[in-house]
Amino acid sequence: MPEFSWEPLDFLDALGVVPVGEEYGISYIYSVERRPLNLALTIWPMAGDVELAIRCEGVIEPVIFLNLLGSPGARVVAGKDGKFIEFAAANLFAGRYDITRPAPYGFRLRLEPSWQVTAFSYDV
């Protein structure tokens, strides 16, 4: 399976935090605080796995917890409605995913003006 296609510098710019990287680039963890919420985004680029957890202060379980296994990639998009990250769903591509085009299906993490997680689909 090809590696996860993404631009780490775009993620740094979009999320505004430096990720904590596991040795040899195994994983990258972005942790963003917007009290009372915390967003934790973990990417395993060699496997294409993504984990997203949004937690609320004082609540044990995450408000949102999402695992995406075998994703071909993600891209940061700055649109008229704000900034978001689109994560492509797995097993939808015959070849290599290229972040210059939208993926046909996946989930979107809206970053601005507020956090929101939604599914998306584009006509291809």
GROMACS .gro file of C-alpha atoms in nm:
model
  124
    1MET     CA    1   0.000   0.000   0.000
    2PRO     CA    2   0.134   0.349  -0.086
    3GLU     CA    3   0.209   0.589   0.196
    4PHE     CA    4  -0.034   0.855   0.313
    5SER     CA    5  -0.029   1.157   0.079
    6TRP     CA    6  -0.020   1.489   0.270
    7GLU     CA    7   0.171   1.812   0.321
    8PRO     CA    8   0.287   1.828   0.685
    9LEU     CA    9   0.367   2.200   0.656
   10ASP     CA   10   0.005   2.269   0.553
   11PHE     CA   11  -0.112   2.085   0.866
   12LEU     CA   12   0.129   2.288   1.079
   13ASP     CA   13  -0.009   2.610   0.932
   14ALA     CA   14  -0.375   2.502   0.957
   15LEU     CA   15  -0.361   2.364   1.311
   16GLY     CA   16  -0.113   2.618   1.448
   17VAL     CA   17   0.081   2.363   1.654
   18VAL     CA   18   0.399   2.163   1.602
   19PRO     CA   19   0.324   1.791   1.607
   20VAL     CA   20   0.490   1.550   1.844
   21GLY     CA   21   0.657   1.295   1.619
   22GLU     CA   22   0.729   0.937   1.709
   23GLU     CA   23   1.078   0.814   1.624
   24TYR     CA   24   1.141   0.747   1.251
   25GLY     CA   25   0.821   0.931   1.150
   26ILE     CA   26   0.596   0.645   1.263
   27SER     CA   27   0.327   0.888   1.382
   28TYR     CA   28   0.256   1.257   1.428
   29ILE     CA   29   0.027   1.387   1.703
   30TYR     CA   30  -0.126   1.733   1.683
   31SER     CA   31  -0.286   1.859   2.005
   32VAL     CA   32  -0.487   2.183   1.985
   33GLU     CA   33  -0.650   2.352   2.284
   34ARG     CA   34  -0.959   2.572   2.256
   35ARG     CA   35  -1.093   2.565   2.608
   36PRO     CA   36  -1.300   2.381   2.709
   37LEU     CA   37  -1.220   2.158   2.407
   38ASN     CA   38  -0.906   1.970   2.304
   39LEU     CA   39  -0.851   1.830   1.956
   40ALA     CA   40  -0.603   1.543   1.921
   41LEU     CA   41  -0.520   1.436   1.567
   42THR     CA   42  -0.283   1.143   1.516
   43ILE     CA   43  -0.154   1.041   1.174
   44TRP     CA   44   0.040   0.722   1.098
   45PRO     CA   45   0.165   0.812   0.746
   46MET     CA   46   0.320   0.473   0.661
   47ALA     CA   47  -0.006   0.290   0.734
   48GLY     CA   48  -0.242   0.569   0.624
   49ASP     CA   49  -0.425   0.556   0.957
   50VAL     CA   50  -0.583   0.863   1.116
   51GLU     CA   51  -0.735   0.909   1.461
   52LEU     CA   52  -0.932   1.215   1.565
   53ALA     CA   53  -1.053   1.279   1.919
   54ILE     CA   54  -1.226   1.593   2.043
   55ARG     CA   55  -1.258   1.603   2.419
   56CYS     CA   56  -1.443   1.839   2.648
   57GLU     CA   57  -1.288   1.941   2.977
   58GLY     CA   58  -1.440   1.745   3.265
   59VAL     CA   59  -1.584   1.470   3.041
   60ILE     CA   60  -1.408   1.133   3.047
   61GLU     CA   61  -1.510   1.002   2.703
   62PRO     CA   62  -1.434   1.199   2.384
   63VAL     CA   63  -1.722   1.396   2.236
   64ILE     CA   64  -1.599   1.284   1.893
   65PHE     CA   65  -1.376   0.982   1.834
   66LEU     CA   66  -1.302   0.874   1.480
   67ASN     CA   67  -1.060   0.618   1.332
   68LEU     CA   68  -0.991   0.606   0.961
   69LEU     CA   69  -0.780   0.307   0.857
   70GLY     CA   70  -0.587   0.287   0.531
   71SER     CA   71  -0.664   0.640   0.415
   72PRO     CA   72  -0.473   0.736   0.100
   73GLY     CA   73  -0.426   1.096   0.213
   74ALA     CA   74  -0.552   1.432   0.331
   75ARG     CA   75  -0.539   1.790   0.217
   76VAL     CA   76  -0.587   2.131   0.379
   77VAL     CA   77  -0.843   2.353   0.208
   78ALA     CA   78  -0.902   2.723   0.272
   79GLY     CA   79  -1.249   2.799   0.139
   80LYS     CA   80  -1.489   3.088   0.163
   81ASP     CA   81  -1.658   2.913   0.459
   82GLY     CA   82  -1.333   2.874   0.654
   83LYS     CA   83  -1.039   2.637   0.673
   84PHE     CA   84  -1.071   2.260   0.689
   85ILE     CA   85  -0.884   1.934   0.640
   86GLU     CA   86  -1.032   1.666   0.414
   87PHE     CA   87  -0.935   1.305   0.485
   88ALA     CA   88  -0.994   1.062   0.198
   89ALA     CA   89  -1.179   0.742   0.284
   90ALA     CA   90  -0.998   0.413   0.226
   91ASN     CA   91  -1.039   0.161  -0.056
   92LEU     CA   92  -1.179   0.407  -0.307
   93PHE     CA   93  -0.882   0.454  -0.535
   94ALA     CA   94  -0.732   0.229  -0.798
   95GLY     CA   95  -0.405   0.426  -0.801
   96ARG     CA   96  -0.212   0.675  -0.593
   97TYR     CA   97  -0.412   0.957  -0.433
   98ASP     CA   98  -0.283   1.301  -0.516
   99ILE     CA   99  -0.370   1.586  -0.279
  100THR     CA  100  -0.417   1.838  -0.560
  101ARG     CA  101  -0.767   1.700  -0.634
  102PRO     CA  102  -1.056   1.640  -0.396
  103ALA     CA  103  -1.113   1.283  -0.286
  104PRO     CA  104  -1.455   1.145  -0.383
  105TYR     CA  105  -1.550   1.049  -0.022
  106GLY     CA  106  -1.419   1.096   0.329
  107PHE     CA  107  -1.452   1.314   0.634
  108ARG     CA  108  -1.386   1.681   0.680
  109LEU     CA  109  -1.249   1.846   0.993
  110ARG     CA  110  -1.353   2.210   0.983
  111LEU     CA  111  -1.106   2.428   1.176
  112GLU     CA  112  -1.246   2.777   1.122
  113PRO     CA  113  -1.460   2.942   1.237
  114SER     CA  114  -1.523   2.652   1.478
  115TRP     CA  115  -1.450   2.279   1.495
  116GLN     CA  116  -1.692   2.053   1.314
  117VAL     CA  117  -1.662   1.699   1.177
  118THR     CA  118  -1.872   1.599   0.876
  119ALA     CA  119  -1.873   1.336   0.604
  120PHE     CA  120  -1.840   1.458   0.244
  121SER     CA  121  -1.871   1.334  -0.111
  122TYR     CA  122  -1.783   1.499  -0.441
  123ASP     CA  123  -1.910   1.401  -0.785
  124VAL     CA  124  -1.620   1.255  -0.983
   0.00000   0.00000   0.00000
